[in-house]
């Protein structure tokens, strides 16, 4: 190129260079390393290479662009416009040739590494750079005088056109190669998987041009619930989401009881493996049907899970995870064929990636939270808590990051709660109790009205009021504490002590009635003493885990708390703090991050570099083992009170009333003869 050649400037990258007149825009973009997409390699078929030329004066770039800076609209573009429509001002980069100085904008949808903006409150942006992409290739026809296999010529074409070197080709695809090539008249579209850690691999083949889409399924495989998002790999859009209960619950509600089941029953681990794999296939089928997608288009799956789920999913007996030193069979990330996990609801050649585990009790789900929330990328000290049956807790800043896992049990997800249910229409999710009258008002999922608003009964007529979900029970117990219905030790007062007939005797303890649906044949929904105890155990485990990490870090306060988890977004920070679920911080320092583990799975699905990143990051995270740490027990006991036996919670007291009531009459046998607790102002 010479200084007389036309100058081309690409925006938004700002990349510029001179090219001989007549050079296609796509060629110039490639030579400059501009991110301009193409599946067909410039044949005018895929329309991925769309660009918008800009005309006029550009003092910033020092050029003036003439109206005829690009060659005229050609037949290929006209045909495409007629059939599919090109937006005004758009050109196909492979067809438009540069004739004189020009400024060319690459719109976001034409960028290969386009940014996927997350809906959640955090500002993290995901760059789409999926491992599996489509390539259109023209394969040389066979020649009797130069004999070679169709596969060898296909590989040569892929290398020549796209620089993709010798992909592995599974036998079933070799068997489909010849008909596809002949049907496509020696032109085929290939889905090629190029992972961050291994050789390229052919995933599928279509005769002629196949437009896509290619899809991927990101799954957060929890002990109680399994949540999946079906995403378009090219732009990260979530096409469908679904959640199912983990069927392994029938073998044990928490992880250790599942490990025991595997230990006590011959073939128990295999039984649980079969159950979870079947559920994953159901989840895949459901999201694929909801999105109206073709199962064949689902070419990638990513799973994040705790270590026990990780082993059971992979068909590895988790027995070693049930006893110290909690050795993982393998802590590295896993890349394998989805079919090896029995995933038959997706493309038969689809690939699976499972994030690395951090340690025996700190799994790929914690790694996913670290990927999504990146506490190590900030100066402030962040405490990230992913609330679930097992809580994943990370504490750190740019100097170091610590992680632990705490066995909270399923109470926060509405299990083991007398009126508990999963978050579904009809479940109470919000509740307020008037501190003067002790009367409750509430909202149920599926209805925006509060229960004391006109029209509530009609609006909930179809769903009914069926129970109370995880976030509902947290609010209920916290509201009971603020209204003086429950004392700091967790005891529910009697009707005489609290002044409300809603405190009903239940055996030797009391229960607070929230809603009585029995006249209409519905349930009586109340919070029992047993429910409060279950919540106290769960929240003590959560707090103790967080506190243990703070000890390890040598600090007493954190700068910010991020509440994540399937229902993390629905927990009110104030109520969480009244319960003492999290250490005391100003309310404004608590944010919700939605399902951070699920977001981490989605990031790993969409971006190859993120897989390398998290594999490096987990090696730098310090694991703290709660199960063998004596201070965990001390913190756990002190955290049993609401909000805490010894920590002052002075920030909380600025915003929430914590009445000094005590309902311990000294000898209540149902209370196990608990000592009167010291409470603070
Ligand atoms: S590169 Fe495919 S249409 Fe231009």
XYZ file of C-alpha atoms and ligand atoms in Angstrom:
685
model
C 0.000 0.000 0.000
C 1.199 3.531 -0.684
C 0.443 6.916 0.853
C -1.741 7.591 -2.178
C -3.946 4.603 -1.387
C -7.298 5.346 0.238
C -7.287 5.620 4.016
C -9.879 3.573 5.855
C -10.757 4.219 9.466
C -12.903 1.780 11.442
C -15.023 2.841 14.369
C -15.478 2.185 17.254
C -12.034 0.508 17.301
C -10.237 3.485 15.743
C -8.076 1.089 13.699
C -6.886 2.614 10.414
C -4.813 1.736 7.391
C -4.305 2.374 3.663
C -5.523 -0.123 1.092
C -5.390 -0.332 -2.672
C -8.566 0.982 -4.315
C -10.946 -1.926 -4.903
C -10.123 -3.744 -1.625
C -13.292 -5.157 -0.031
C -14.048 -3.648 3.387
C -14.009 -7.140 4.953
C -10.477 -7.754 3.678
C -9.289 -4.430 5.079
C -10.945 -5.202 8.404
C -9.242 -8.571 8.609
C -5.838 -7.174 7.814
C -6.202 -4.508 10.484
C -7.543 -6.974 13.051
C -10.896 -5.204 13.188
C -13.608 -7.270 14.835
C -15.959 -7.817 11.851
C -17.910 -11.057 11.769
C -18.225 -13.461 8.836
C -19.458 -17.025 8.615
C -19.399 -17.394 4.826
C -15.897 -16.032 4.338
C -16.998 -13.175 2.076
C -19.314 -14.991 -0.279
C -22.215 -12.658 0.345
C -24.301 -15.389 1.948
C -24.243 -14.925 5.713
C -24.874 -11.150 6.088
C -22.796 -11.166 9.296
C -20.359 -8.614 7.848
C -22.730 -5.625 7.796
C -21.093 -2.208 8.123
C -22.236 1.410 8.032
C -20.085 3.814 6.012
C -20.089 7.438 7.168
C -19.795 10.352 4.741
C -18.738 13.974 5.056
C -16.067 15.778 7.081
C -14.330 14.064 9.976
C -11.860 16.573 11.418
C -11.192 14.185 14.315
C -9.862 11.613 11.874
C -8.490 14.180 9.406
C -10.505 12.875 6.451
C -13.353 13.902 4.220
C -15.414 11.043 2.912
C -16.909 11.449 -0.544
C -20.358 9.987 -1.322
C -18.704 7.540 -3.734
C -15.966 6.432 -1.322
C -17.272 2.872 -1.588
C -18.204 0.983 -4.735
C -21.898 1.045 -5.645
C -24.569 -1.272 -4.318
C -24.033 -4.620 -6.108
C -26.317 -7.470 -7.147
C -25.476 -9.578 -4.083
C -26.471 -6.774 -1.728
C -29.581 -6.003 -3.769
C -30.650 -9.638 -3.592
C -30.033 -9.818 0.129
C -31.923 -6.568 0.689
C -34.835 -7.834 -1.343
C -35.012 -11.167 0.470
C -34.129 -10.290 4.064
C -33.864 -6.515 4.159
C -30.760 -4.464 5.002
C -31.178 -1.597 7.459
C -30.889 1.843 5.764
C -27.279 2.875 5.352
C -25.952 -0.642 5.816
C -23.662 -2.430 3.348
C -22.210 -5.923 3.238
C -18.546 -5.547 4.123
C -17.499 -8.360 1.820
C -19.180 -6.726 -1.185
C -18.473 -3.014 -0.711
C -15.043 -2.026 -2.034
C -12.969 0.875 -0.818
C -12.459 3.497 -3.570
C -11.336 6.537 -1.555
C -10.829 7.651 2.063
C -13.641 6.346 4.214
C -14.844 6.011 7.795
C -16.602 2.746 8.528
C -18.634 1.902 11.575
C -18.928 -1.722 12.671
C -22.309 -2.039 14.427
C -22.402 -4.188 17.591
C -24.235 -7.071 15.931
C -21.470 -7.387 13.323
C -18.740 -7.726 15.933
C -17.540 -11.228 16.683
C -16.645 -10.321 20.244
C -19.764 -8.368 20.921
C -20.548 -7.303 24.429
C -23.412 -8.823 26.283
C -24.767 -6.415 28.830
C -26.123 -8.097 31.882
C -29.514 -7.119 33.146
C -28.481 -7.416 36.772
C -27.473 -4.499 38.929
C -23.768 -5.164 38.560
C -22.016 -3.549 35.669
C -19.992 -6.524 34.533
C -20.146 -6.908 30.789
C -19.654 -10.269 29.126
C -17.840 -10.400 25.825
C -19.241 -13.078 23.539
C -16.364 -15.258 22.362
C -17.891 -18.725 22.307
C -15.840 -21.859 21.841
C -18.151 -23.149 19.092
C -18.688 -21.162 15.908
C -19.995 -21.721 12.382
C -17.754 -21.756 9.314
C -18.824 -22.015 5.678
C -16.300 -23.839 3.503
C -16.025 -24.760 -0.169
C -14.405 -28.166 -0.438
C -12.474 -29.257 -3.508
C -14.192 -32.006 -5.493
C -12.483 -35.410 -5.605
C -10.021 -35.994 -8.395
C -9.209 -39.521 -9.552
C -5.724 -38.428 -10.536
C -4.957 -36.967 -7.115
C -6.788 -39.309 -4.792
C -7.613 -37.971 -1.324
C -10.454 -38.438 1.146
C -13.344 -36.010 1.405
C -12.419 -35.411 5.052
C -8.842 -34.509 4.132
C -10.028 -31.987 1.533
C -12.547 -30.597 4.048
C -9.760 -30.124 6.606
C -7.576 -28.451 3.986
C -10.399 -26.038 3.057
C -11.051 -25.194 6.709
C -7.408 -24.431 7.267
C -7.046 -22.403 4.094
C -10.210 -20.338 4.514
C -10.381 -19.955 8.262
C -6.990 -20.961 9.636
C -8.625 -23.717 11.709
C -6.145 -26.538 12.034
C -7.045 -30.225 11.708
C -10.104 -30.599 13.920
C -10.888 -33.967 15.432
C -13.861 -35.409 13.628
C -15.990 -37.950 15.485
C -16.957 -41.066 13.573
C -20.698 -40.274 13.308
C -19.801 -37.025 11.523
C -17.387 -38.757 9.144
C -20.341 -40.965 8.251
C -22.458 -37.895 7.443
C -19.757 -36.038 5.575
C -20.154 -37.460 2.068
C -23.929 -36.956 1.698
C -23.628 -33.424 3.156
C -20.868 -32.428 0.720
C -22.735 -33.734 -2.290
C -26.061 -32.295 -1.230
C -24.447 -28.898 -0.642
C -22.692 -29.066 -3.990
C -19.308 -29.142 -2.207
C -20.227 -26.304 0.089
C -20.952 -27.070 3.763
C -21.332 -25.185 7.024
C -19.391 -26.596 9.942
C -19.867 -26.054 13.673
C -16.329 -26.213 15.053
C -15.501 -26.246 18.736
C -12.182 -24.574 19.533
C -11.730 -24.794 23.292
C -9.272 -22.788 25.364
C -7.484 -25.943 26.426
C -7.373 -28.487 23.627
C -7.626 -29.320 19.958
C -10.431 -28.194 17.676
C -13.301 -30.587 17.151
C -16.057 -30.834 14.577
C -19.490 -30.706 16.225
C -21.880 -30.727 13.277
C -22.134 -30.317 9.529
C -24.875 -28.905 7.290
C -25.060 -28.969 3.469
C -24.681 -25.488 1.985
C -25.102 -22.414 4.173
C -26.542 -22.886 7.656
C -27.407 -19.651 9.344
C -27.602 -20.962 12.882
C -28.227 -20.157 15.607
C -25.879 -22.110 17.814
C -27.101 -22.354 21.379
C -25.673 -23.271 24.744
C -27.137 -24.264 28.087
C -25.676 -22.826 31.314
C -26.749 -24.714 34.421
C -26.411 -23.974 38.106
C -26.790 -27.430 39.602
C -27.727 -26.876 43.232
C -28.447 -29.389 45.968
C -32.116 -28.403 46.080
C -32.833 -26.654 42.803
C -31.379 -26.806 39.321
C -31.594 -23.639 37.236
C -30.769 -23.495 33.524
C -30.494 -20.739 30.925
C -30.555 -21.484 27.206
C -28.470 -18.822 25.474
C -27.684 -17.771 21.912
C -23.922 -18.266 21.728
C -23.424 -15.440 19.266
C -24.877 -12.653 21.367
C -25.515 -14.138 24.796
C -29.271 -13.554 24.742
C -31.105 -15.807 27.186
C -33.785 -17.491 25.091
C -35.378 -19.525 27.859
C -34.827 -20.218 31.534
C -36.212 -22.964 33.698
C -35.767 -24.385 37.155
C -36.485 -27.871 38.427
C -36.107 -29.473 41.832
C -33.054 -31.674 42.220
C -34.534 -35.204 42.288
C -31.678 -36.319 44.545
C -33.637 -34.766 47.405
C -35.334 -38.117 47.824
C -31.945 -39.601 48.758
C -31.202 -36.904 51.330
C -31.984 -33.231 51.743
C -28.463 -32.039 52.331
C -25.164 -33.000 50.833
C -23.850 -35.056 53.713
C -26.972 -37.187 53.824
C -26.466 -37.890 50.120
C -22.867 -38.883 50.765
C -24.150 -41.170 53.540
C -26.689 -42.644 51.146
C -23.842 -43.468 48.758
C -21.869 -45.033 51.620
C -24.715 -47.098 53.035
C -26.288 -48.356 49.827
C -24.554 -50.410 47.171
C -25.146 -48.659 43.872
C -26.462 -45.583 45.729
C -24.073 -43.150 44.042
C -24.978 -44.505 40.601
C -28.657 -44.148 41.442
C -28.164 -40.477 42.325
C -26.062 -39.941 39.197
C -28.886 -41.346 37.080
C -31.459 -39.145 38.813
C -29.576 -35.892 38.326
C -28.668 -36.644 34.713
C -32.324 -37.374 33.947
C -33.302 -34.053 35.537
C -30.684 -32.206 33.475
C -32.075 -33.730 30.299
C -35.583 -32.696 31.364
C -34.336 -29.172 32.000
C -32.651 -29.065 28.581
C -35.804 -30.341 26.865
C -37.942 -27.818 28.680
C -35.792 -24.798 27.803
C -35.375 -25.971 24.200
C -39.166 -26.370 23.857
C -39.815 -22.994 25.531
C -37.434 -21.292 23.104
C -38.886 -23.169 20.120
C -35.336 -24.270 19.324
C -33.925 -27.298 17.539
C -32.156 -29.667 20.009
C -29.415 -30.070 17.400
C -28.556 -26.387 17.695
C -27.555 -26.817 21.361
C -23.839 -27.460 21.014
C -22.447 -26.485 24.417
C -23.376 -27.000 28.040
C -21.712 -25.549 31.115
C -22.336 -26.792 34.641
C -21.477 -25.252 37.977
C -22.092 -27.194 41.164
C -20.742 -27.935 44.608
C -18.177 -30.753 44.968
C -20.675 -33.454 45.940
C -22.987 -32.616 43.039
C -19.907 -32.378 40.805
C -18.853 -35.926 41.656
C -22.354 -37.336 41.407
C -22.892 -35.661 38.033
C -19.647 -37.112 36.726
C -20.482 -40.554 38.105
C -17.724 -40.433 40.737
C -18.496 -41.855 44.174
C -18.487 -38.839 46.565
C -17.539 -40.908 49.637
C -14.151 -39.191 50.096
C -15.924 -35.843 50.338
C -17.760 -37.038 53.445
C -14.669 -37.301 55.629
C -11.495 -35.332 56.291
C -9.334 -34.475 54.414
C -12.216 -34.091 51.904
C -10.186 -35.081 48.857
C -11.662 -34.339 45.447
C -11.158 -36.948 42.732
C -10.077 -33.998 40.568
C -10.249 -30.295 41.231
C -9.489 -29.203 37.662
C -12.086 -28.035 35.218
C -13.606 -30.786 33.102
C -14.130 -30.675 29.329
C -15.915 -33.655 27.822
C -18.682 -34.720 25.472
C -22.152 -33.981 26.845
C -23.076 -37.498 25.737
C -20.633 -38.881 28.315
C -22.947 -37.396 30.942
C -25.951 -38.984 29.271
C -27.136 -35.659 27.843
C -29.271 -36.896 24.976
C -31.561 -33.858 24.783
C -28.934 -31.775 22.972
C -26.736 -32.150 19.873
C -25.146 -35.645 20.036
C -21.682 -34.078 19.684
C -22.323 -31.185 22.119
C -19.478 -30.386 24.489
C -19.644 -29.853 28.237
C -17.459 -27.653 30.385
C -17.512 -27.867 34.183
C -15.758 -25.103 36.082
C -12.910 -26.064 38.429
C -13.555 -26.765 42.098
C -11.725 -24.704 44.691
C -11.449 -27.392 47.401
C -13.215 -30.377 48.922
C -16.069 -28.270 50.246
C -15.767 -25.301 47.948
C -16.896 -26.178 44.491
C -17.322 -25.053 40.942
C -20.322 -23.012 42.075
C -18.065 -20.909 44.287
C -15.663 -20.588 41.342
C -18.597 -19.358 39.251
C -19.490 -16.778 41.902
C -15.856 -15.639 41.875
C -16.030 -15.332 38.095
C -19.296 -13.372 38.167
C -18.549 -11.076 41.098
C -14.748 -10.849 40.801
C -14.086 -9.692 44.392
C -10.360 -9.828 43.623
C -10.753 -7.074 41.027
C -11.817 -4.441 43.586
C -10.020 -2.322 46.132
C -12.874 -2.468 48.662
C -13.268 -5.532 50.793
C -16.284 -7.477 49.529
C -18.146 -10.251 51.268
C -20.015 -12.257 48.640
C -22.558 -14.745 49.943
C -24.335 -17.106 47.582
C -27.255 -18.332 49.637
C -28.494 -21.831 48.976
C -28.680 -25.188 50.715
C -24.949 -24.831 50.910
C -23.774 -21.245 51.114
C -20.724 -20.248 49.106
C -18.893 -17.403 50.798
C -16.058 -15.331 49.359
C -14.231 -12.522 51.102
C -11.556 -10.467 49.488
C -10.154 -7.519 47.630
C -7.324 -6.996 45.204
C -4.800 -8.245 47.788
C -6.321 -11.695 48.292
C -9.533 -13.679 48.219
C -10.684 -16.294 50.725
C -13.470 -18.796 50.210
C -15.454 -21.239 52.250
C -18.656 -23.155 52.040
C -21.121 -23.367 54.876
C -23.808 -26.024 55.321
C -26.899 -23.852 55.842
C -29.364 -26.616 54.985
C -32.450 -26.131 52.867
C -34.450 -23.902 55.287
C -33.690 -20.748 53.279
C -35.244 -22.431 50.275
C -38.484 -23.093 52.144
C -37.708 -26.740 52.926
C -37.974 -28.019 56.525
C -40.377 -25.164 57.220
C -43.882 -26.139 58.362
C -45.676 -24.044 55.724
C -42.634 -23.882 53.449
C -42.763 -24.282 49.704
C -40.623 -23.391 46.750
C -40.970 -19.977 45.137
C -44.048 -20.478 42.944
C -47.315 -18.578 42.403
C -49.324 -18.512 45.604
C -46.288 -18.544 47.933
C -45.970 -15.705 50.431
C -42.769 -13.830 49.564
C -43.146 -10.523 51.401
C -44.564 -9.856 54.815
C -44.907 -6.903 57.177
C -46.160 -7.063 60.751
C -47.585 -3.962 62.423
C -45.579 -3.539 65.644
C -48.610 -2.037 67.443
C -51.435 -4.358 66.370
C -49.209 -7.371 65.554
C -51.338 -7.869 62.434
C -49.575 -9.173 59.305
C -49.981 -8.086 55.703
C -48.275 -9.949 52.897
C -47.731 -10.373 49.170
C -47.775 -13.643 47.273
C -45.837 -14.539 44.134
C -47.947 -13.808 41.080
C -49.824 -10.819 42.548
C -48.575 -7.279 43.132
C -51.232 -6.355 45.666
C -50.701 -6.501 49.421
C -53.129 -8.733 51.281
C -54.915 -5.767 52.900
C -55.528 -4.045 49.554
C -58.947 -4.099 47.903
C -59.107 -6.755 45.205
C -56.441 -9.010 46.771
C -58.850 -11.930 47.241
C -59.954 -11.784 43.598
C -56.402 -11.358 42.340
C -55.214 -14.458 44.192
C -58.342 -16.538 43.530
C -56.629 -18.749 40.953
C -53.255 -19.248 42.634
C -54.604 -19.373 46.185
C -52.328 -18.686 49.140
C -50.431 -21.888 49.383
C -47.428 -21.497 51.669
C -44.357 -19.444 52.344
C -41.170 -19.428 50.268
C -37.541 -18.901 51.287
C -37.493 -15.109 51.143
C -40.930 -15.044 52.804
C -39.789 -17.029 55.820
C -36.746 -14.782 56.262
C -38.958 -11.698 56.249
C -41.534 -13.342 58.513
C -39.027 -14.224 61.227
C -37.319 -10.826 60.996
C -40.673 -8.998 61.153
C -41.670 -11.106 64.155
C -38.449 -10.067 65.862
C -39.021 -6.374 65.077
C -42.655 -6.562 66.209
C -41.717 -8.137 69.537
C -43.358 -11.479 68.785
C -40.074 -13.352 69.021
C -37.323 -12.598 71.491
C -33.603 -12.455 70.853
C -33.198 -16.108 71.772
C -35.733 -17.050 69.098
C -38.654 -17.911 71.388
C -42.165 -17.061 70.193
C -44.250 -15.409 72.923
C -47.695 -16.600 73.992
C -50.882 -14.640 73.277
C -50.699 -13.200 76.771
C -47.052 -12.190 76.370
C -47.442 -10.656 72.946
C -50.991 -9.363 73.158
C -52.204 -11.019 69.957
C -54.440 -14.065 69.523
C -52.329 -14.873 66.453
C -49.788 -16.352 68.882
C -51.366 -19.737 69.191
C -50.279 -22.555 71.454
C -48.685 -25.434 69.603
C -47.747 -28.242 71.912
C -45.636 -26.594 74.574
C -44.498 -23.818 72.265
C -46.262 -21.200 70.187
C -46.819 -20.436 66.546
C -47.689 -17.142 64.876
C -50.608 -17.381 62.470
C -50.083 -15.433 59.246
C -53.056 -16.569 57.222
C -55.950 -18.888 57.895
C -57.258 -20.280 54.626
C -59.111 -23.157 56.297
C -62.649 -21.714 55.972
C -62.183 -21.856 52.186
C -60.458 -25.245 52.292
C -56.976 -23.683 52.123
C -54.033 -24.138 54.488
C -53.393 -22.409 57.798
C -50.036 -20.723 57.298
C -48.055 -19.991 60.408
C -44.494 -19.698 61.656
C -43.831 -22.317 64.301
C -41.150 -22.537 66.959
C -39.586 -25.327 64.879
C -39.443 -23.015 61.856
C -37.619 -20.381 63.870
C -35.134 -22.975 65.080
C -34.507 -24.156 61.488
C -33.899 -20.574 60.377
C -31.626 -19.949 63.366
C -29.500 -22.981 62.473
C -29.268 -21.932 58.840
C -28.430 -18.327 59.536
C -25.911 -19.215 62.234
C -24.049 -21.411 59.747
C -24.073 -18.586 57.227
C -22.891 -15.955 59.683
C -20.274 -18.266 61.199
C -18.816 -18.994 57.763
C -18.590 -15.287 56.950
C -17.115 -14.482 60.357
C -14.517 -17.234 60.010
C -13.290 -15.696 56.773
C -13.186 -12.270 58.438
C -11.029 -13.714 61.262
C -8.752 -15.251 58.701
C -8.483 -11.913 56.920
C -7.888 -10.181 60.267
C -10.759 -7.692 60.012
C -13.984 -6.936 61.862
C -15.940 -5.071 59.217
C -16.280 -5.293 55.461
C -16.905 -2.525 52.923
C -19.701 -4.200 51.053
C -21.871 -7.288 51.160
C -23.195 -8.928 48.015
C -26.138 -11.261 48.526
C -26.326 -13.734 45.698
C -28.140 -16.995 45.160
C -31.291 -18.117 43.428
C -33.256 -15.935 45.826
C -30.470 -13.561 46.807
C -32.147 -10.885 44.737
C -35.352 -11.247 46.725
C -33.931 -11.036 50.228
C -34.406 -7.640 51.789
C -31.017 -6.600 53.221
C -32.681 -5.151 56.310
C -34.499 -8.369 57.104
C -31.381 -10.440 56.454
C -29.553 -8.278 58.933
C -32.295 -8.428 61.581
C -31.889 -12.177 61.469
C -28.131 -11.755 61.727
C -27.566 -13.647 58.474
C -24.797 -11.267 57.521
C -22.334 -9.151 59.497
C -23.411 -5.644 60.442
C -22.747 -3.024 57.735
C -24.625 0.127 56.693
C -27.709 -0.989 54.775
C -26.571 0.902 51.684
C -23.512 -1.335 51.497
C -25.605 -4.447 50.856
C -26.465 -5.266 47.266
C -28.219 -8.171 45.603
C -26.554 -9.950 42.706
C -29.208 -12.451 41.679
C -27.952 -15.895 40.911
C -24.211 -15.226 40.774
C -23.307 -18.895 40.286
C -25.714 -19.034 37.331
C -24.223 -15.837 35.930
C -20.746 -17.317 36.266
C -21.928 -20.366 34.338
C -23.290 -18.104 31.612
C -20.036 -16.147 31.405
C -18.075 -19.398 31.021
C -20.536 -20.549 28.365
C -20.135 -17.406 26.276
C -16.491 -16.606 26.662
C -13.525 -18.912 26.256
C -11.098 -16.529 27.932
C -13.290 -16.557 31.059
C -12.637 -20.291 31.321
C -8.880 -19.713 31.366
C -9.377 -16.786 33.747
C -11.274 -18.762 36.370
C -8.897 -21.707 36.101
C -6.078 -19.318 37.021
C -8.096 -17.458 39.665
C -9.108 -20.540 41.654
C -5.452 -21.361 42.217
C -5.015 -18.012 43.969
C -8.074 -18.317 46.227
C -7.334 -19.406 49.786
C -9.750 -22.055 50.966
C -10.929 -22.105 54.546
C -12.364 -25.393 55.717
C -15.306 -24.745 58.043
C -15.834 -28.379 59.019
C -12.574 -28.748 60.925
C -12.196 -25.218 62.250
C -13.053 -25.031 66.007
C -13.822 -21.292 65.795
C -16.629 -22.090 63.369
C -18.486 -23.768 66.237
C -17.905 -20.784 68.544
C -19.152 -18.356 65.925
C -22.080 -20.637 65.205
C -23.235 -20.696 68.826
C -22.902 -16.931 69.259
C -24.791 -16.370 66.019
C -27.810 -18.333 67.215
C -29.424 -15.261 68.800
C -31.416 -12.786 66.706
C -29.456 -10.943 65.474
C -26.432 -12.036 67.571
C -25.473 -12.792 71.165
C -22.411 -10.569 71.375
C -21.867 -8.533 68.179
C -23.500 -5.106 68.742
C -25.086 -4.676 65.267
C -25.056 -0.929 65.839
C -25.632 -0.086 62.155
C -28.728 -2.264 62.170
C -30.075 -0.659 65.327
C -30.090 2.714 63.547
C -32.691 1.419 61.099
C -34.573 -1.429 62.761
C -36.376 -1.699 66.108
C -35.219 -4.688 68.132
C -37.565 -4.728 71.161
C -36.132 -6.082 74.374
C -38.612 -8.809 75.062
C -38.007 -12.156 76.708
C -40.415 -15.033 76.592
C -38.333 -17.550 78.454
C -40.268 -18.486 81.547
C -37.296 -20.459 82.760
C -38.569 -23.993 82.619
C -40.152 -24.526 79.269
C -39.112 -28.085 78.464
C -39.755 -27.591 74.761
C -37.076 -24.984 74.818
C -34.611 -27.472 76.249
C -34.159 -25.389 79.402
C -32.315 -22.704 77.423
C -30.495 -20.152 79.433
C -31.702 -16.598 79.298
C -29.543 -14.820 76.814
C -27.811 -11.590 77.361
C -29.279 -9.049 75.019
C -28.122 -5.683 74.075
C -29.947 -2.408 73.856
S -19.088 -12.185 4.905
Fe -20.876 -13.312 4.702
S -22.150 -11.921 3.702
Fe -20.349 -10.848 3.847
